[in-house]
Amino acid sequence: MGQGDENDRIVINVGGTRHQTYRSTLRTLPGTRLAWLAEPDAHSHFDYDPKIDEFFFDRHPGVFAHILNYYRTGKLHCPADVCGPLYEEELAFWGIDETDVEPCCWMTYRQHREAEEALDSFGGGALDIGNEEADGDGMGDSGDGDEELEMTKRLALGDSPDAKSAGLWRRWQKRVWALFEDPYSSKYARWVAFASLFFILVSITTFCLETHEAFNPITNRTELEHSENGTLERVIQETETVVYLTYIEGVCVVWFTFEFLMRVTFCPDKLEFIRNTLNIIDFVAILPFYLEVGLSGLSSKAAKDVLGFLRVVRFVRILRIFKLTRHFVGLRVLGHTLRASTNEFLLLIIFLALGVLIFATMIYYAERIGAKPNDPRASEHTHFKNIPIGFWWAVVTMTTLGYGDMYPQTWSGMLVGALCALAGVLTIAMPVPVIVNNFGMYYSLAMAKQKLPKKKNKHIPRAPQLGSPNYCKSGVNSPHHSTQSDTCPLAQEEILEINRADSKVNGEAAKAALANEDCPHIDQAISPEDGQIFSPGDRTEQPCFLVTTGERPSHTGGRVRKGM
């Protein structure tokens, strides 16, 4: 049949937009949904209108134009004006493997998944916020708790005292947890966040002031030493922090202790709480203060040694500065950026290490040129007496810091120094734009999630009931032996999740599982396994109270191939 034959033409109505092509064009990709339209008995398996001689699909017409062009040209491009998940869903429906996307559009196609992964990484804490206007002045959002109580009543479990107490505990647990964990959940949570921020700043300020001479006066302490000749008095001078700074630190520690205990008590997941780095920092910063207070009244030598050690480890209090990440989105974004840019930082370190080794060696031998005859080591006139010392100079020069403590004194050394500075500028400049782009992406996603309203009362479609027109009854339990109905319910989310999981493992996305074993939907994705099991002679008919279709793939194993 020639391509210009009228009988070879086919009209496909997608979302109200009519597309015309040839059946021979649709056969270029065997095993796909459009290839099935080229089968002689396709009229009985799809939504076909004999009056106007066209097939109808209630799908996205704009995306279908690109998919149909893939059959014509053999190149699959991703439209820039279509959201990634929508395009992924359409590819799964039409049975096209996402790995067929052209390299020029692959990054655009993958961008939505990277954005979703980044949004998932911001789960919890200050970024897991809801709709502030909807919360009002209450202690957090109790909508989910009310829904749980309503479900308990609906299941006739509300009369039990244990059920009532459990529901009340879950309700207050969620509210108190949000009060201390999510500053955006309510007005009271913002007050708690401001109080926590105030005590963090006061504690850090106190820690810094304790090291100043004005707050560490020198005191004389007398010790008695017993010996064979008698008792001797010895005066020991030592510094002692003024007492009011200790009181201020004590008040701050009391608040941190109260906050930590409340968060431990009302945490929904105790194991995850223990694993959290910020919670470990809280505990480590609080513990030395209580140990120091408990051991300060003891006079034994062991207690004094432990007390001296605790005074040395006071620096852990400065780690409280990381608690600010709970209250400032930018700090959390910075942490995610550093983790996401690990490869770039590793590349930067490798570049610097190579440059340091090369230029430290070059400067060492370049400075040897001006050595005097009576200087056997050739090091009296230069600071670069060996290569390891040159490492320090190379690092300072490549980072454009330039302390000036070491500098070349010969013309050859100056030439090496100039090359070292230029190489440092170029080396550092290469990975920095990638890190900046990561920060911009994470920050924009964080702002988007912060302003995203909380979704409540999501619509959940009811399952088809016995006797309803949408009820399907399968004679075979296996979905591979079922015909495809246009009216049975479909879990598209499950299909896309399977697609994404397959794509992450081996890049074989668009292999969707059948979502409903009783009666699969015509709108679901096509898997290669289904293509192998379906055949014209092996098809199990199933009674369905609406239109039943019997789609079948070609004998290519359901794979997408270019060309005949």
Coordinates of C-alpha atoms in Angstrom, one line a residue:
M1 CA 0.0 0.0 0.0
G2 CA 1.5 3.3 -1.0
Q3 CA 1.8 6.1 1.4
G4 CA -0.3 8.3 -0.8
D5 CA -3.2 5.9 -0.8
E6 CA -6.4 7.2 0.7
N7 CA -7.0 3.9 2.5
D8 CA -3.7 4.3 4.3
R9 CA -4.6 7.6 5.8
I10 CA -5.8 7.7 9.5
V11 CA -7.4 10.5 11.5
I12 CA -6.7 10.7 15.2
N13 CA -8.6 13.1 17.4
V14 CA -6.6 13.9 20.5
G15 CA -8.3 16.3 23.0
G16 CA -10.3 17.9 20.2
T17 CA -7.4 18.4 17.9
R18 CA -7.5 16.3 14.7
H19 CA -4.2 14.8 13.4
Q20 CA -3.8 13.1 10.1
T21 CA -1.1 10.7 9.2
Y22 CA -0.5 7.3 7.4
R23 CA -0.8 3.9 8.9
S24 CA 2.6 3.1 7.5
T25 CA 4.0 6.0 9.6
L26 CA 2.5 4.5 12.8
R27 CA 4.1 1.1 12.0
T28 CA 7.6 2.6 12.3
L29 CA 7.5 2.1 16.1
P30 CA 6.1 -1.4 16.6
G31 CA 4.7 -2.3 20.0
T32 CA 3.4 1.2 20.8
R33 CA -0.2 2.3 21.2
L34 CA -0.3 4.2 17.9
A35 CA 1.2 1.1 16.1
W36 CA -1.9 -0.8 17.3
L37 CA -4.1 1.7 15.4
A38 CA -2.6 0.5 12.2
E39 CA -3.9 -3.1 12.8
P40 CA -6.9 -4.1 10.7
D41 CA -9.2 -4.7 13.7
A42 CA -8.2 -1.5 15.6
H43 CA -11.7 -0.1 15.1
S44 CA -13.1 -2.6 17.6
H45 CA -10.5 -2.0 20.2
F46 CA -10.4 1.8 20.4
D47 CA -12.9 4.7 20.6
Y48 CA -13.7 4.9 16.9
D49 CA -16.4 7.0 15.2
P50 CA -17.3 5.4 11.9
K51 CA -19.4 8.5 10.8
I52 CA -16.4 10.8 10.6
D53 CA -13.8 8.0 10.4
E54 CA -11.5 9.0 13.3
F55 CA -10.1 7.6 16.5
F56 CA -10.5 9.6 19.7
F57 CA -8.2 9.9 22.7
D58 CA -8.8 12.2 25.6
R59 CA -5.1 13.2 26.0
H60 CA -3.0 16.3 25.8
P61 CA -3.1 17.4 22.1
G62 CA 0.1 19.6 22.3
V63 CA 2.3 16.7 23.5
F64 CA 0.7 14.3 21.0
A65 CA 2.0 16.5 18.2
H66 CA 5.6 16.0 19.3
I67 CA 4.9 12.2 19.8
L68 CA 3.4 11.9 16.3
N69 CA 6.4 13.8 14.9
Y70 CA 8.6 11.2 16.5
Y71 CA 7.0 8.6 14.3
R72 CA 7.6 10.8 11.2
T73 CA 11.2 11.8 11.8
G74 CA 12.5 9.2 14.3
K75 CA 13.6 12.0 16.7
L76 CA 11.8 12.6 20.0
H77 CA 12.0 16.1 21.3
C78 CA 10.7 17.5 24.6
P79 CA 8.4 20.6 24.4
A80 CA 9.7 23.5 26.5
D81 CA 6.2 24.7 27.4
V82 CA 5.0 21.4 29.0
C83 CA 5.7 20.4 32.6
G84 CA 8.0 17.4 32.9
P85 CA 5.6 15.1 34.8
L86 CA 2.9 15.7 32.2
Y87 CA 5.3 14.8 29.4
E88 CA 6.4 11.7 31.3
E89 CA 2.8 10.6 31.8
E90 CA 2.1 11.0 28.1
L91 CA 5.1 9.0 27.0
A92 CA 4.0 6.2 29.4
F93 CA 0.5 6.2 27.9
W94 CA 1.6 6.1 24.3
G95 CA 4.1 3.3 25.2
I96 CA 7.3 5.2 24.2
D97 CA 10.5 4.7 26.1
E98 CA 11.8 7.9 27.7
T99 CA 15.4 6.9 26.8
D100 CA 14.5 7.7 23.2
V101 CA 14.5 11.5 24.0
E102 CA 17.1 13.3 22.0
P103 CA 20.3 14.4 23.9
C104 CA 19.5 18.0 23.2
C105 CA 16.3 17.7 25.2
W106 CA 17.3 15.2 27.8
M107 CA 18.4 17.8 30.4
T108 CA 15.1 19.6 30.0
Y109 CA 13.2 16.4 30.4
R110 CA 15.2 15.4 33.5
Q111 CA 14.9 18.8 35.1
H112 CA 11.5 18.2 36.8
R113 CA 12.8 15.0 38.5
E114 CA 15.8 16.9 39.9
A115 CA 13.4 19.6 41.2
E116 CA 11.2 17.0 42.8
E117 CA 14.2 15.3 44.5
A118 CA 15.3 18.7 45.7
L119 CA 11.9 19.5 47.1
D120 CA 11.8 16.2 48.9
S121 CA 15.1 17.0 50.5
F122 CA 13.6 20.0 52.1
G123 CA 11.0 17.9 54.0
G124 CA 10.4 18.8 57.6
G125 CA 11.5 21.7 59.7
A126 CA 11.1 25.3 58.8
L127 CA 10.6 24.5 55.1
D128 CA 7.7 22.1 55.7
I129 CA 5.2 24.8 56.1
G130 CA 1.6 25.2 55.5
N131 CA -0.8 27.9 54.8
E132 CA -0.3 30.6 57.5
E133 CA -3.6 32.3 56.8
A134 CA -5.4 29.0 57.3
D135 CA -3.7 28.3 60.6
G136 CA -4.7 31.6 62.2
D137 CA -3.7 31.9 65.8
G138 CA -4.1 28.3 66.7
M139 CA -1.3 26.1 67.9
G140 CA -0.5 24.6 64.5
D141 CA -2.6 22.9 62.0
S142 CA -5.0 20.3 63.5
G143 CA -6.8 19.5 60.3
D144 CA -5.2 16.1 59.9
G145 CA -5.8 15.3 63.6
D146 CA -9.5 16.2 63.2
E147 CA -9.6 13.9 60.1
E148 CA -8.1 11.1 62.1
L149 CA -10.7 11.6 64.9
E150 CA -13.5 11.6 62.3
M151 CA -12.1 8.4 60.8
T152 CA -12.0 6.8 64.2
K153 CA -15.7 7.7 64.8
R154 CA -16.6 6.5 61.4
L155 CA -15.0 3.1 62.2
A156 CA -16.9 2.9 65.5
L157 CA -13.7 3.1 67.5
G158 CA -14.4 6.4 69.2
D159 CA -16.3 4.9 72.2
S160 CA -13.2 3.2 73.5
P161 CA -11.4 5.1 76.3
D162 CA -8.1 3.9 74.8
A163 CA -9.1 5.2 71.4
K164 CA -10.1 8.6 72.9
S165 CA -6.8 9.0 74.8
A166 CA -4.8 7.9 71.8
G167 CA -6.5 10.3 69.5
L168 CA -6.1 13.1 72.1
W169 CA -2.4 12.3 72.5
R170 CA -1.8 12.3 68.7
R171 CA -3.6 15.6 68.4
W172 CA -1.6 17.3 71.1
Q173 CA 1.6 15.6 70.0
K174 CA 1.3 17.1 66.6
R175 CA 0.5 20.5 67.9
V176 CA 3.3 20.7 70.4
W177 CA 5.8 19.2 67.9
A178 CA 4.9 21.9 65.4
L179 CA 5.1 24.5 68.1
F180 CA 8.8 23.8 68.7
E181 CA 9.8 22.4 65.2
D182 CA 7.9 24.5 62.6
P183 CA 8.1 28.3 63.2
Y184 CA 5.6 28.8 60.4
S185 CA 2.8 26.6 61.7
S186 CA 1.2 29.3 64.0
K187 CA 1.6 32.6 65.8
Y188 CA 2.7 30.8 69.0
A189 CA 5.3 28.8 67.1
R190 CA 6.7 32.1 65.8
W191 CA 7.0 33.3 69.4
V192 CA 8.8 30.2 70.4
A193 CA 11.1 30.5 67.5
F194 CA 11.9 34.1 68.4
A195 CA 12.6 33.1 72.0
S196 CA 14.9 30.3 70.8
L197 CA 16.7 32.7 68.5
F198 CA 17.1 35.2 71.3
F199 CA 18.7 32.7 73.7
I200 CA 21.0 31.3 70.9
L201 CA 22.3 34.8 70.2
V202 CA 22.7 35.6 74.0
S203 CA 24.5 32.3 74.6
I204 CA 27.0 32.9 71.7
T205 CA 27.5 36.5 72.8
T206 CA 28.2 35.3 76.4
F207 CA 30.7 32.6 75.1
C208 CA 32.6 35.3 73.2
L209 CA 32.7 37.8 76.1
E210 CA 34.0 35.2 78.5
T211 CA 37.3 35.3 76.6
H212 CA 37.7 39.1 77.0
E213 CA 40.1 40.3 79.7
A214 CA 37.5 42.7 81.1
F215 CA 35.3 39.7 82.1
N216 CA 38.2 37.5 83.3
P217 CA 39.9 39.2 86.2
I218 CA 42.9 37.7 87.8
T219 CA 42.3 36.3 91.3
N220 CA 44.7 34.9 93.9
R221 CA 44.0 31.5 95.4
T222 CA 45.9 30.1 98.3
E223 CA 46.8 26.4 98.5
L224 CA 48.3 24.6 101.4
E225 CA 51.0 22.1 100.7
H226 CA 51.9 19.5 103.3
S227 CA 55.4 18.3 103.5
E228 CA 57.9 16.7 106.0
N229 CA 59.1 20.2 107.0
G230 CA 55.6 21.4 107.7
T231 CA 52.7 23.1 105.9
L232 CA 53.5 25.7 103.2
E233 CA 51.1 28.3 101.8
R234 CA 51.3 28.9 98.0
V235 CA 49.5 31.6 96.2
I236 CA 48.3 30.7 92.8
Q237 CA 47.0 33.3 90.3
E238 CA 44.2 32.3 87.9
T239 CA 41.5 33.9 85.9
E240 CA 37.9 33.5 86.8
T241 CA 34.9 34.5 84.7
V242 CA 32.6 37.1 86.3
V243 CA 29.7 35.5 88.0
Y244 CA 26.9 37.3 86.1
L245 CA 28.0 35.8 82.8
T246 CA 27.7 32.4 84.4
Y247 CA 24.2 33.2 85.5
I248 CA 23.3 34.3 82.0
E249 CA 24.7 31.2 80.5
G250 CA 22.7 29.2 83.1
V251 CA 19.4 30.8 82.1
C252 CA 20.2 30.0 78.4
V253 CA 21.0 26.4 79.2
V254 CA 17.7 26.1 81.2
W255 CA 15.8 27.2 78.1
F256 CA 17.7 24.9 75.8
T257 CA 17.1 22.0 78.2
F258 CA 13.4 22.7 78.3
E259 CA 13.2 23.0 74.5
F260 CA 15.2 19.8 74.0
L261 CA 13.0 17.8 76.5
M262 CA 9.8 19.0 74.9
R263 CA 11.0 18.1 71.4
V264 CA 12.2 14.7 72.6
T265 CA 8.8 14.0 74.3
F266 CA 6.6 15.0 71.5
C267 CA 8.7 13.8 68.6
P268 CA 6.7 11.5 66.3
D269 CA 9.8 9.5 65.4
K270 CA 12.3 9.1 68.3
L271 CA 14.9 7.2 66.2
E272 CA 14.9 9.8 63.5
F273 CA 15.2 12.5 66.2
I274 CA 18.3 10.8 67.6
R275 CA 19.9 10.6 64.2
N276 CA 19.4 14.3 63.5
T277 CA 22.7 16.2 63.6
L278 CA 21.1 19.4 65.1
N279 CA 19.6 17.4 68.0
I280 CA 23.0 15.8 68.7
I281 CA 24.5 19.3 68.7
D282 CA 21.9 20.4 71.2
F283 CA 22.7 17.6 73.6
V284 CA 26.5 18.0 73.3
A285 CA 26.2 21.8 73.9
I286 CA 24.0 21.3 77.0
L287 CA 25.8 18.4 78.8
P288 CA 29.1 20.1 79.7
F289 CA 27.4 22.9 81.6
Y290 CA 25.6 20.5 84.0
L291 CA 28.8 18.4 84.4
E292 CA 30.8 21.5 85.2
V293 CA 28.2 22.7 87.8
G294 CA 28.1 19.2 89.4
L295 CA 31.9 18.9 89.6
S296 CA 32.7 22.4 90.7
G297 CA 32.0 21.6 94.4
L298 CA 34.3 18.6 94.5
S299 CA 37.9 19.0 95.7
S300 CA 39.4 15.7 94.6
K301 CA 42.2 15.7 92.0
A302 CA 40.2 13.6 89.5
A303 CA 37.3 16.0 89.7
K304 CA 39.6 18.9 89.1
D305 CA 41.1 17.2 86.1
V306 CA 37.6 16.5 84.6
L307 CA 36.6 20.1 85.4
G308 CA 39.6 21.4 83.6
F309 CA 38.8 19.2 80.6
L310 CA 35.2 20.5 80.6
R311 CA 36.4 24.1 80.6
V312 CA 38.6 23.3 77.6
V313 CA 35.6 21.8 75.6
R314 CA 33.5 24.8 76.2
F315 CA 34.0 25.6 72.6
V316 CA 31.2 23.1 71.7
R317 CA 28.8 25.8 72.8
I318 CA 29.7 27.7 69.6
L319 CA 28.0 24.8 67.7
R320 CA 24.7 26.3 68.8
I321 CA 25.1 28.7 65.9
F322 CA 24.0 25.8 63.6
K323 CA 20.6 25.8 65.4
L324 CA 19.9 29.0 63.4
T325 CA 19.3 26.7 60.4
R326 CA 15.9 25.9 61.9
H327 CA 14.8 29.5 61.6
F328 CA 16.6 30.8 58.5
V329 CA 15.8 29.2 55.1
G330 CA 19.0 30.5 53.6
L331 CA 21.2 28.6 56.0
R332 CA 19.4 25.3 55.2
V333 CA 19.7 26.1 51.5
L334 CA 23.4 26.6 52.0
G335 CA 23.7 23.2 53.7
H336 CA 21.9 21.5 50.8
T337 CA 24.0 23.3 48.3
L338 CA 27.2 22.1 49.9
R339 CA 26.0 18.5 49.9
A340 CA 24.8 18.8 46.3
S341 CA 28.1 20.4 45.2
T342 CA 30.3 17.7 46.6
N343 CA 31.6 16.7 43.2
E344 CA 32.5 20.3 42.3
F345 CA 34.3 20.8 45.6
L346 CA 36.2 17.5 45.0
L347 CA 37.2 18.8 41.6
L348 CA 38.3 22.1 43.0
I349 CA 40.5 20.3 45.6
I350 CA 42.1 18.2 42.9
F351 CA 42.9 21.2 40.8
L352 CA 44.4 23.1 43.7
A353 CA 46.4 20.0 44.8
L354 CA 47.9 19.7 41.3
G355 CA 48.6 23.4 41.1
V356 CA 50.2 23.5 44.5
L357 CA 52.5 20.5 43.8
I358 CA 53.6 21.9 40.4
F359 CA 54.2 25.5 41.4
A360 CA 55.9 24.6 44.8
T361 CA 58.3 22.5 42.8
M362 CA 58.9 25.2 40.2
I363 CA 59.4 28.0 42.7
Y364 CA 61.9 25.9 44.6
Y365 CA 64.1 25.3 41.6
A366 CA 63.5 28.8 40.2
E367 CA 64.9 30.4 43.3
R368 CA 68.1 28.2 43.1
I369 CA 69.2 30.2 40.0
G370 CA 70.4 33.2 42.0
A371 CA 72.4 31.2 44.6
K372 CA 75.9 32.3 45.6
P373 CA 78.9 30.1 45.0
N374 CA 79.7 29.8 48.7
D375 CA 76.1 28.7 49.5
P376 CA 76.0 24.9 49.0
R377 CA 72.3 24.6 49.9
A378 CA 71.4 27.6 47.7
S379 CA 68.9 28.8 50.4
E380 CA 70.5 31.8 52.1
H381 CA 69.0 34.3 49.7
T382 CA 65.5 32.9 49.6
H383 CA 62.6 31.9 51.8
F384 CA 62.0 28.7 49.8
K385 CA 64.4 26.4 51.5
N386 CA 62.5 23.2 50.5
I387 CA 59.5 22.1 48.5
P388 CA 57.1 21.5 51.5
I389 CA 57.6 25.2 52.5
G390 CA 56.6 26.1 48.9
F391 CA 53.3 24.3 49.4
W392 CA 52.2 27.1 51.8
W393 CA 53.2 29.8 49.4
A394 CA 51.5 28.1 46.5
V395 CA 48.2 27.8 48.4
V396 CA 48.3 31.4 49.5
T397 CA 49.1 32.6 46.0
M398 CA 46.6 30.4 44.1
T399 CA 43.8 31.5 46.4
T400 CA 44.8 35.2 45.7
L401 CA 45.3 35.7 49.5
G402 CA 49.0 36.8 49.5
Y403 CA 50.1 37.1 53.1
G404 CA 53.5 38.5 52.0
D405 CA 55.5 36.4 54.5
M406 CA 57.1 34.5 51.6
Y407 CA 57.9 36.0 48.2
P408 CA 60.3 35.2 45.3
Q409 CA 63.4 37.3 45.0
T410 CA 64.7 36.2 41.6
W411 CA 63.4 37.1 38.2
S412 CA 62.7 33.4 37.5
G413 CA 60.8 33.1 40.8
M414 CA 58.7 36.1 40.0
L415 CA 57.7 34.6 36.7
V416 CA 56.7 31.4 38.4
G417 CA 54.7 33.5 41.0
A418 CA 52.8 35.3 38.2
L419 CA 51.9 32.0 36.5
C420 CA 50.8 30.6 39.9
A421 CA 48.5 33.5 40.5
L422 CA 46.9 33.3 37.1
A423 CA 46.4 29.5 37.4
G424 CA 44.8 30.0 40.8
V425 CA 42.2 32.5 39.4
L426 CA 41.3 30.2 36.5
T427 CA 41.2 27.1 38.7
I428 CA 38.9 28.6 41.3
A429 CA 36.7 30.3 38.7
M430 CA 35.7 27.0 36.9
P431 CA 33.7 25.1 39.6
V432 CA 32.2 28.3 41.3
P433 CA 29.4 28.9 38.7
V434 CA 28.1 25.4 39.2
I435 CA 28.0 25.9 43.0
V436 CA 26.2 29.2 42.5
N437 CA 23.7 27.7 40.2
N438 CA 23.0 24.9 42.7
F439 CA 22.4 27.5 45.4
G440 CA 20.1 29.5 43.2
M441 CA 18.1 26.4 42.3
Y442 CA 17.7 25.2 45.9
Y443 CA 16.8 28.7 47.1
S444 CA 14.1 29.2 44.5
L445 CA 12.7 25.7 45.3
A446 CA 12.8 26.5 49.0
M447 CA 10.9 29.8 48.5
A448 CA 8.4 28.0 46.3
K449 CA 7.7 25.4 48.9
Q450 CA 7.5 28.0 51.6
K451 CA 4.8 29.9 49.7
L452 CA 3.0 26.7 48.6
P453 CA -0.4 26.4 50.4
K454 CA -1.1 23.2 52.3
K455 CA -3.3 20.8 50.4
K456 CA -6.2 19.6 52.5
N457 CA -9.2 17.3 51.8
K458 CA -7.7 15.8 48.7
H459 CA -10.3 14.2 46.4
I460 CA -10.0 10.4 46.5
P461 CA -12.2 8.7 43.9
R462 CA -14.4 5.9 45.2
A463 CA -13.9 2.4 44.0
P464 CA -16.5 1.1 41.6
Q465 CA -19.3 -0.6 43.4
L466 CA -21.0 -3.8 42.4
G467 CA -23.9 -3.0 40.2
S468 CA -22.5 0.3 39.0
P469 CA -21.8 0.9 35.3
N470 CA -18.1 1.2 36.0
Y471 CA -17.8 -2.1 37.7
C472 CA -15.7 -4.7 35.9
K473 CA -15.5 -8.3 36.5
S474 CA -12.5 -10.3 35.4
G475 CA -12.5 -13.9 34.7
V476 CA -8.8 -14.1 35.0
N477 CA -6.8 -12.6 37.9
S478 CA -3.7 -11.9 35.9
P479 CA -3.6 -8.5 34.3
H480 CA -1.7 -9.8 31.4
H481 CA -4.6 -11.8 30.2
S482 CA -7.2 -9.0 30.5
T483 CA -8.7 -6.8 27.9
Q484 CA -8.4 -3.1 28.3
S485 CA -11.5 -1.2 29.3
D486 CA -12.1 2.5 28.8
T487 CA -14.1 2.9 32.0
C488 CA -12.2 1.1 34.7
P489 CA -10.3 3.2 37.4
L490 CA -6.6 3.8 37.0
A491 CA -3.9 4.6 39.5
Q492 CA -1.7 6.9 37.3
E493 CA 0.4 7.7 40.3
E494 CA 1.5 4.1 40.7
I495 CA 2.4 4.0 37.0
L496 CA 4.6 7.1 37.2
E497 CA 6.3 5.9 40.4
I498 CA 7.2 2.6 38.7
N499 CA 8.4 4.5 35.7
R500 CA 10.6 6.7 37.8
A501 CA 12.0 3.8 39.8
D502 CA 12.9 1.9 36.6
S503 CA 14.5 5.0 35.2
K504 CA 16.7 5.5 38.2
V505 CA 17.9 1.8 38.2
N506 CA 18.6 1.2 34.6
G507 CA 17.1 4.0 32.6
E508 CA 14.2 1.9 31.3
A509 CA 11.4 4.3 32.2
A510 CA 7.9 4.1 30.6
K511 CA 7.6 0.5 31.7
A512 CA 4.4 0.8 33.7
A513 CA 2.7 -1.9 35.7
L514 CA -1.0 -2.5 35.3
A515 CA -2.7 -0.8 38.2
N516 CA -6.0 -2.6 38.5
E517 CA -6.0 -6.4 38.3
D518 CA -9.8 -6.6 37.9
C519 CA -10.1 -4.5 34.8
P520 CA -7.1 -2.4 33.6
H521 CA -7.7 1.0 32.0
I522 CA -7.1 1.9 28.4
D523 CA -5.3 5.0 29.5
Q524 CA -2.5 3.1 31.4
A525 CA 1.0 2.8 30.2
I526 CA 2.2 -0.1 28.1
S527 CA 4.9 -2.5 29.4
P528 CA 7.0 -4.8 27.3
E529 CA 5.8 -7.8 29.3
D530 CA 2.3 -7.1 28.2
G531 CA 3.4 -6.9 24.7
Q532 CA 4.9 -10.3 24.8
I533 CA 1.8 -12.0 26.4
F534 CA -0.8 -10.3 24.2
S535 CA -1.4 -12.0 20.9
P536 CA -4.2 -12.2 18.4
G537 CA -4.9 -15.8 19.2
D538 CA -4.4 -15.6 23.0
R539 CA -6.8 -13.1 24.3
T540 CA -9.1 -13.6 27.3
E541 CA -12.4 -11.8 26.9
Q542 CA -13.8 -10.2 30.1
P543 CA -17.3 -9.0 30.8
C544 CA -17.4 -5.3 31.4
F545 CA -20.6 -3.4 31.8
L546 CA -19.4 -0.7 29.5
V547 CA -17.4 -0.7 26.3
T548 CA -14.7 -3.4 26.4
T549 CA -11.7 -3.0 24.2
G550 CA -9.2 -5.7 23.3
E551 CA -6.0 -3.9 22.6
R552 CA -3.0 -5.9 21.5
P553 CA 0.5 -5.1 20.6
S554 CA 2.5 -6.4 17.7
H555 CA 4.9 -9.3 17.9
T556 CA 7.9 -7.2 18.8
G557 CA 7.9 -7.8 22.5
G558 CA 6.4 -4.5 23.2
R559 CA 9.7 -2.7 22.6
V560 CA 10.0 0.7 20.9
R561 CA 12.1 0.5 17.8
K562 CA 12.9 3.0 15.1
G563 CA 12.3 1.8 11.6
M564 CA 10.4 -1.2 10.3

